[in-house]
Amino acid sequence: MMKIDKDKLIIGAAGPVLALVSSFVLTVLVLLATGLDPIEPIRLMIENAGYSDVQVLIVNYTAILYLAALAVAIGFRMNLFNIGVEGQYRLAAMVSALVGAAVDLPGPLHILVIVLVAVATGALWAGIAGILKTTRGVSEVVSTIMLNAITTSLVAWLILPKNFGVQPAGSNDLTTGQIPESGWFPGIDMGEGGQIYGFTFVALALGVVYWFVINRTRFGFDLRATGESESAAQASGVDAKKMIITAMLISGGLAGLAGMPILLGESHTYSLAFPVGVGFTAITVALLGRNHPVGILFAALLFAFLEKASSSLDIAGYPKEITQIMQGIIVIAVVVSYELVRRYGLRRQQQKVGEELAAGGAIKTDKEVTA
């Protein structure tokens, strides 16, 4: 029977719990300081989340955040800070939308082509940062931030009507053209609530794959080992540079998939209205979920709730920016809480070692007395 390490379990859960509790308390204090009722906005969001259409929106947005956060988590497990998920996600969504609108294939094959193009685009864009890090020693933080900026300008240029964009008649919007119905991913009809993206279940399946690869394969072990200590991994025969590039490619590929739920399930085109900021929110989601697929799922659900259930705040006279304040406070709370828990964990580990050494010494003394 497997023995459960209670200290490890408590420490693992303490970070997210402490972060959420402290962020709630700080949000209440901020609202009180501004003269607003600290409980009413939360009550309104919970009440709004009871409507079926809002529930569908929350589930669909959770899938998008989940995929993006898995991309971030892959980097974190390698001790890589892939801030470029936002750029990888947007560029992949646009390029795959362009290809999807340009080709006409049978249904499953059409969807597969769109998905593969998205994965390849995200992977190649992230791979640039991996190559720069391994060949020139450029920090992935700096390179991915720069690549995000390049993505913004590149997407804006590509979507112009004189290039690859299409401007619908009577609209100021710009799109990449409509993907034929053969490239639509079927979802689940929830009646008046709308439709749950079919790609949501692909996202959940990828979470299982992520867990298996990271925890039950040699590749996952090498990836985690390289993240813990690059020099130790090299001494054991792991090619650290190869692992860095591979991790960035996988992270970018997952980031490319983050746009697929909405592209294949609702919009069927990339336009100026496509969601932005997903990659940055995903960083917090991955941190709050401690890079574990189950933790990431609950964290994504929380942020999706804050984003979609806040639509009722404007109607009630509360600023919708309350949710942005809450998200920002959660980010700060996550960083501080995890650092406090980490320090406590180190002290507890040192204490346990001391207790075991003391117990071993006492046993040895008893044997000597008996002899």
PDB file of C-alpha atoms in Angstrom, residues 141-330:
ATOM      1  CA  VAL A 141      11.975  35.963 -20.884  1.00  0.00           C
ATOM      2  CA  VAL A 142      13.502  38.702 -23.027  1.00  0.00           C
ATOM      3  CA  SER A 143      13.159  36.884 -26.343  1.00  0.00           C
ATOM      4  CA  THR A 144       9.517  35.850 -25.813  1.00  0.00           C
ATOM      5  CA  ILE A 145       8.552  39.373 -24.763  1.00  0.00           C
ATOM      6  CA  MET A 146      10.116  40.690 -27.968  1.00  0.00           C
ATOM      7  CA  LEU A 147       8.399  37.965 -29.992  1.00  0.00           C
ATOM      8  CA  ASN A 148       5.058  39.001 -28.471  1.00  0.00           C
ATOM      9  CA  ALA A 149       5.633  42.530 -29.746  1.00  0.00           C
ATOM     10  CA  ILE A 150       6.587  41.224 -33.177  1.00  0.00           C
ATOM     11  CA  THR A 151       3.457  39.053 -33.227  1.00  0.00           C
ATOM     12  CA  THR A 152       1.214  42.058 -32.567  1.00  0.00           C
ATOM     13  CA  SER A 153       2.666  43.956 -35.509  1.00  0.00           C
ATOM     14  CA  LEU A 154       2.818  40.887 -37.768  1.00  0.00           C
ATOM     15  CA  VAL A 155      -0.826  39.961 -37.156  1.00  0.00           C
ATOM     16  CA  ALA A 156      -1.894  43.566 -37.726  1.00  0.00           C
ATOM     17  CA  TRP A 157      -0.027  43.587 -41.050  1.00  0.00           C
ATOM     18  CA  LEU A 158      -1.243  40.174 -42.234  1.00  0.00           C
ATOM     19  CA  ILE A 159      -4.905  40.950 -41.579  1.00  0.00           C
ATOM     20  CA  LEU A 160      -4.915  44.081 -43.749  1.00  0.00           C
ATOM     21  CA  PRO A 161      -7.199  43.711 -46.804  1.00  0.00           C
ATOM     22  CA  LYS A 162      -4.288  44.410 -49.153  1.00  0.00           C
ATOM     23  CA  ASN A 163      -2.471  41.377 -47.714  1.00  0.00           C
ATOM     24  CA  PHE A 164      -4.507  38.402 -46.455  1.00  0.00           C
ATOM     25  CA  GLY A 165      -7.379  40.044 -44.582  1.00  0.00           C
ATOM     26  CA  VAL A 166     -11.004  40.386 -45.597  1.00  0.00           C
ATOM     27  CA  GLN A 167     -13.286  43.270 -44.638  1.00  0.00           C
ATOM     28  CA  PRO A 168     -16.950  42.163 -44.541  1.00  0.00           C
ATOM     29  CA  ALA A 169     -19.345  44.521 -46.318  1.00  0.00           C
ATOM     30  CA  GLY A 170     -20.725  47.209 -44.009  1.00  0.00           C
ATOM     31  CA  SER A 171     -18.308  46.349 -41.191  1.00  0.00           C
ATOM     32  CA  ASN A 172     -15.167  47.895 -39.755  1.00  0.00           C
ATOM     33  CA  ASP A 173     -13.906  44.493 -38.670  1.00  0.00           C
ATOM     34  CA  LEU A 174     -11.116  42.638 -40.455  1.00  0.00           C
ATOM     35  CA  THR A 175     -11.080  38.851 -40.731  1.00  0.00           C
ATOM     36  CA  THR A 176      -9.139  36.052 -42.382  1.00  0.00           C
ATOM     37  CA  GLY A 177     -12.209  34.771 -44.218  1.00  0.00           C
ATOM     38  CA  GLN A 178     -14.704  32.109 -43.189  1.00  0.00           C
ATOM     39  CA  ILE A 179     -13.573  28.529 -42.676  1.00  0.00           C
ATOM     40  CA  PRO A 180     -15.897  26.134 -44.584  1.00  0.00           C
ATOM     41  CA  GLU A 181     -18.258  24.034 -42.483  1.00  0.00           C
ATOM     42  CA  SER A 182     -16.077  20.971 -43.084  1.00  0.00           C
ATOM     43  CA  GLY A 183     -13.509  22.637 -40.824  1.00  0.00           C
ATOM     44  CA  TRP A 184     -15.887  23.172 -37.905  1.00  0.00           C
ATOM     45  CA  PHE A 185     -15.381  21.070 -34.776  1.00  0.00           C
ATOM     46  CA  PRO A 186     -18.768  19.794 -33.521  1.00  0.00           C
ATOM     47  CA  GLY A 187     -19.783  20.738 -29.984  1.00  0.00           C
ATOM     48  CA  ILE A 188     -22.522  19.895 -27.499  1.00  0.00           C
ATOM     49  CA  ASP A 189     -25.780  21.794 -27.877  1.00  0.00           C
ATOM     50  CA  MET A 190     -26.986  23.100 -24.506  1.00  0.00           C
ATOM     51  CA  GLY A 191     -30.230  24.557 -25.832  1.00  0.00           C
ATOM     52  CA  GLU A 192     -30.781  28.181 -24.831  1.00  0.00           C
ATOM     53  CA  GLY A 193     -27.421  28.148 -23.060  1.00  0.00           C
ATOM     54  CA  GLY A 194     -25.541  27.849 -26.329  1.00  0.00           C
ATOM     55  CA  GLN A 195     -22.959  25.280 -27.343  1.00  0.00           C
ATOM     56  CA  ILE A 196     -20.011  23.830 -25.445  1.00  0.00           C
ATOM     57  CA  TYR A 197     -16.958  23.710 -27.691  1.00  0.00           C
ATOM     58  CA  GLY A 198     -16.132  20.179 -28.769  1.00  0.00           C
ATOM     59  CA  PHE A 199     -12.437  21.024 -28.441  1.00  0.00           C
ATOM     60  CA  THR A 200     -13.009  21.386 -24.676  1.00  0.00           C
ATOM     61  CA  PHE A 201     -12.807  17.592 -24.399  1.00  0.00           C
ATOM     62  CA  VAL A 202      -9.612  17.565 -26.443  1.00  0.00           C
ATOM     63  CA  ALA A 203      -8.194  20.045 -23.926  1.00  0.00           C
ATOM     64  CA  LEU A 204      -9.097  17.740 -21.024  1.00  0.00           C
ATOM     65  CA  ALA A 205      -7.530  14.781 -22.830  1.00  0.00           C
ATOM     66  CA  LEU A 206      -4.334  16.767 -23.345  1.00  0.00           C
ATOM     67  CA  GLY A 207      -4.259  17.412 -19.596  1.00  0.00           C
ATOM     68  CA  VAL A 208      -4.177  13.642 -19.034  1.00  0.00           C
ATOM     69  CA  VAL A 209      -1.443  13.262 -21.666  1.00  0.00           C
ATOM     70  CA  TYR A 210       0.537  16.066 -20.002  1.00  0.00           C
ATOM     71  CA  TRP A 211       0.344  14.310 -16.613  1.00  0.00           C
ATOM     72  CA  PHE A 212       1.365  10.945 -18.063  1.00  0.00           C
ATOM     73  CA  VAL A 213       4.297  12.304 -20.063  1.00  0.00           C
ATOM     74  CA  ILE A 214       5.664  14.432 -17.222  1.00  0.00           C
ATOM     75  CA  ASN A 215       5.278  11.824 -14.466  1.00  0.00           C
ATOM     76  CA  ARG A 216       5.427   8.418 -16.167  1.00  0.00           C
ATOM     77  CA  THR A 217       7.927   8.653 -19.029  1.00  0.00           C
ATOM     78  CA  ARG A 218      11.700   8.933 -19.378  1.00  0.00           C
ATOM     79  CA  PHE A 219      11.253  12.134 -21.352  1.00  0.00           C
ATOM     80  CA  GLY A 220       9.270  13.674 -18.483  1.00  0.00           C
ATOM     81  CA  PHE A 221      11.939  12.633 -16.002  1.00  0.00           C
ATOM     82  CA  ASP A 222      14.693  14.155 -18.134  1.00  0.00           C
ATOM     83  CA  LEU A 223      12.653  17.334 -18.534  1.00  0.00           C
ATOM     84  CA  ARG A 224      12.094  17.698 -14.788  1.00  0.00           C
ATOM     85  CA  ALA A 225      15.693  16.784 -14.015  1.00  0.00           C
ATOM     86  CA  THR A 226      17.014  19.393 -16.439  1.00  0.00           C
ATOM     87  CA  GLY A 227      14.727  21.964 -14.868  1.00  0.00           C
ATOM     88  CA  GLU A 228      15.999  21.135 -11.381  1.00  0.00           C
ATOM     89  CA  SER A 229      19.681  21.213 -12.327  1.00  0.00           C
ATOM     90  CA  GLU A 230      20.989  21.568 -15.860  1.00  0.00           C
ATOM     91  CA  SER A 231      24.535  20.573 -14.884  1.00  0.00           C
ATOM     92  CA  ALA A 232      23.374  17.478 -12.975  1.00  0.00           C
ATOM     93  CA  ALA A 233      21.207  16.435 -15.922  1.00  0.00           C
ATOM     94  CA  GLN A 234      24.156  16.777 -18.303  1.00  0.00           C
ATOM     95  CA  ALA A 235      26.313  14.694 -15.944  1.00  0.00           C
ATOM     96  CA  SER A 236      23.712  11.906 -16.126  1.00  0.00           C
ATOM     97  CA  GLY A 237      23.762  11.924 -19.931  1.00  0.00           C
ATOM     98  CA  VAL A 238      20.876  14.277 -20.726  1.00  0.00           C
ATOM     99  CA  ASP A 239      21.425  16.765 -23.541  1.00  0.00           C
ATOM    100  CA  ALA A 240      20.266  19.920 -21.735  1.00  0.00           C
ATOM    101  CA  LYS A 241      20.266  22.115 -24.850  1.00  0.00           C
ATOM    102  CA  LYS A 242      18.165  19.605 -26.744  1.00  0.00           C
ATOM    103  CA  MET A 243      15.734  19.434 -23.826  1.00  0.00           C
ATOM    104  CA  ILE A 244      15.396  23.233 -23.746  1.00  0.00           C
ATOM    105  CA  ILE A 245      14.559  23.413 -27.447  1.00  0.00           C
ATOM    106  CA  THR A 246      12.196  20.438 -27.180  1.00  0.00           C
ATOM    107  CA  ALA A 247      10.397  21.942 -24.189  1.00  0.00           C
ATOM    108  CA  MET A 248       9.955  25.257 -25.986  1.00  0.00           C
ATOM    109  CA  LEU A 249       8.632  23.513 -29.092  1.00  0.00           C
ATOM    110  CA  ILE A 250       6.083  21.531 -27.069  1.00  0.00           C
ATOM    111  CA  SER A 251       5.112  24.614 -25.074  1.00  0.00           C
ATOM    112  CA  GLY A 252       4.608  26.596 -28.273  1.00  0.00           C
ATOM    113  CA  GLY A 253       2.640  23.764 -29.867  1.00  0.00           C
ATOM    114  CA  LEU A 254       0.230  23.665 -26.918  1.00  0.00           C
ATOM    115  CA  ALA A 255      -0.029  27.459 -27.024  1.00  0.00           C
ATOM    116  CA  GLY A 256      -1.006  27.174 -30.679  1.00  0.00           C
ATOM    117  CA  LEU A 257      -3.870  24.872 -29.694  1.00  0.00           C
ATOM    118  CA  ALA A 258      -5.271  27.421 -27.235  1.00  0.00           C
ATOM    119  CA  GLY A 259      -7.065  29.248 -30.034  1.00  0.00           C
ATOM    120  CA  MET A 260      -8.672  26.124 -31.474  1.00  0.00           C
ATOM    121  CA  PRO A 261     -11.747  25.895 -29.195  1.00  0.00           C
ATOM    122  CA  ILE A 262     -13.124  29.258 -30.308  1.00  0.00           C
ATOM    123  CA  LEU A 263     -11.769  29.123 -33.878  1.00  0.00           C
ATOM    124  CA  LEU A 264     -13.211  25.697 -34.665  1.00  0.00           C
ATOM    125  CA  GLY A 265     -16.211  25.912 -32.378  1.00  0.00           C
ATOM    126  CA  GLU A 266     -17.615  29.434 -32.780  1.00  0.00           C
ATOM    127  CA  SER A 267     -15.885  32.182 -34.753  1.00  0.00           C
ATOM    128  CA  HIS A 268     -14.614  30.038 -37.679  1.00  0.00           C
ATOM    129  CA  THR A 269     -12.364  32.965 -38.561  1.00  0.00           C
ATOM    130  CA  TYR A 270      -9.677  35.110 -36.983  1.00  0.00           C
ATOM    131  CA  SER A 271     -10.735  38.723 -36.559  1.00  0.00           C
ATOM    132  CA  LEU A 272      -9.957  41.825 -34.530  1.00  0.00           C
ATOM    133  CA  ALA A 273     -12.489  40.552 -31.975  1.00  0.00           C
ATOM    134  CA  PHE A 274     -10.451  37.417 -31.203  1.00  0.00           C
ATOM    135  CA  PRO A 275      -9.687  37.156 -27.443  1.00  0.00           C
ATOM    136  CA  VAL A 276      -6.427  38.771 -26.326  1.00  0.00           C
ATOM    137  CA  GLY A 277      -4.531  38.489 -23.052  1.00  0.00           C
ATOM    138  CA  VAL A 278      -5.121  34.738 -22.812  1.00  0.00           C
ATOM    139  CA  GLY A 279      -1.417  33.929 -22.658  1.00  0.00           C
ATOM    140  CA  PHE A 280      -0.754  36.360 -19.823  1.00  0.00           C
ATOM    141  CA  THR A 281      -3.707  35.110 -17.766  1.00  0.00           C
ATOM    142  CA  ALA A 282      -2.457  31.558 -18.371  1.00  0.00           C
ATOM    143  CA  ILE A 283       0.771  32.346 -16.498  1.00  0.00           C
ATOM    144  CA  THR A 284      -1.212  33.043 -13.338  1.00  0.00           C
ATOM    145  CA  VAL A 285      -3.414  29.999 -13.939  1.00  0.00           C
ATOM    146  CA  ALA A 286      -0.362  27.729 -14.207  1.00  0.00           C
ATOM    147  CA  LEU A 287       1.176  29.227 -11.070  1.00  0.00           C
ATOM    148  CA  LEU A 288      -2.025  28.917  -9.069  1.00  0.00           C
ATOM    149  CA  GLY A 289      -2.474  25.341 -10.268  1.00  0.00           C
ATOM    150  CA  ARG A 290       1.134  24.505  -9.322  1.00  0.00           C
ATOM    151  CA  ASN A 291       1.740  23.105 -12.834  1.00  0.00           C
ATOM    152  CA  HIS A 292      -0.495  20.113 -12.062  1.00  0.00           C
ATOM    153  CA  PRO A 293      -3.231  19.369 -14.632  1.00  0.00           C
ATOM    154  CA  VAL A 294      -5.967  19.105 -11.984  1.00  0.00           C
ATOM    155  CA  GLY A 295      -4.827  22.249 -10.187  1.00  0.00           C
ATOM    156  CA  ILE A 296      -4.592  24.098 -13.500  1.00  0.00           C
ATOM    157  CA  LEU A 297      -8.147  23.000 -14.368  1.00  0.00           C
ATOM    158  CA  PHE A 298      -9.594  24.489 -11.176  1.00  0.00           C
ATOM    159  CA  ALA A 299      -7.498  27.640 -11.556  1.00  0.00           C
ATOM    160  CA  ALA A 300      -8.690  28.053 -15.162  1.00  0.00           C
ATOM    161  CA  LEU A 301     -12.280  27.565 -14.003  1.00  0.00           C
ATOM    162  CA  LEU A 302     -11.833  30.270 -11.360  1.00  0.00           C
ATOM    163  CA  PHE A 303     -10.437  32.814 -13.814  1.00  0.00           C
ATOM    164  CA  ALA A 304     -13.075  31.941 -16.388  1.00  0.00           C
ATOM    165  CA  PHE A 305     -15.711  32.549 -13.710  1.00  0.00           C
ATOM    166  CA  LEU A 306     -14.208  35.941 -12.842  1.00  0.00           C
ATOM    167  CA  GLU A 307     -14.079  36.908 -16.516  1.00  0.00           C
ATOM    168  CA  LYS A 308     -17.516  35.751 -17.672  1.00  0.00           C
ATOM    169  CA  ALA A 309     -19.665  36.105 -14.540  1.00  0.00           C
ATOM    170  CA  SER A 310     -18.665  39.748 -14.095  1.00  0.00           C
ATOM    171  CA  SER A 311     -20.927  40.875 -16.939  1.00  0.00           C
ATOM    172  CA  SER A 312     -23.685  41.650 -14.427  1.00  0.00           C
ATOM    173  CA  LEU A 313     -21.572  44.149 -12.483  1.00  0.00           C
ATOM    174  CA  ASP A 314     -22.027  46.994 -14.974  1.00  0.00           C
ATOM    175  CA  ILE A 315     -25.803  46.609 -14.865  1.00  0.00           C
ATOM    176  CA  ALA A 316     -25.778  46.767 -11.066  1.00  0.00           C
ATOM    177  CA  GLY A 317     -23.649  49.915 -11.085  1.00  0.00           C
ATOM    178  CA  TYR A 318     -20.350  48.299 -10.094  1.00  0.00           C
ATOM    179  CA  PRO A 319     -17.233  48.776 -12.227  1.00  0.00           C
ATOM    180  CA  LYS A 320     -16.351  45.619 -14.150  1.00  0.00           C
ATOM    181  CA  GLU A 321     -12.700  46.386 -13.401  1.00  0.00           C
ATOM    182  CA  ILE A 322     -13.322  44.810  -9.994  1.00  0.00           C
ATOM    183  CA  THR A 323     -12.514  41.453 -11.575  1.00  0.00           C
ATOM    184  CA  GLN A 324      -9.241  42.801 -12.951  1.00  0.00           C
ATOM    185  CA  ILE A 325      -8.360  44.000  -9.455  1.00  0.00           C
ATOM    186  CA  MET A 326      -9.167  40.534  -8.112  1.00  0.00           C
ATOM    187  CA  GLN A 327      -7.026  38.861 -10.757  1.00  0.00           C
ATOM    188  CA  GLY A 328      -4.121  41.213 -10.060  1.00  0.00           C
ATOM    189  CA  ILE A 329      -4.386  40.577  -6.324  1.00  0.00           C
ATOM    190  CA  ILE A 330      -4.433  36.820  -6.968  1.00  0.00           C
TER     191      ILE A 330
END
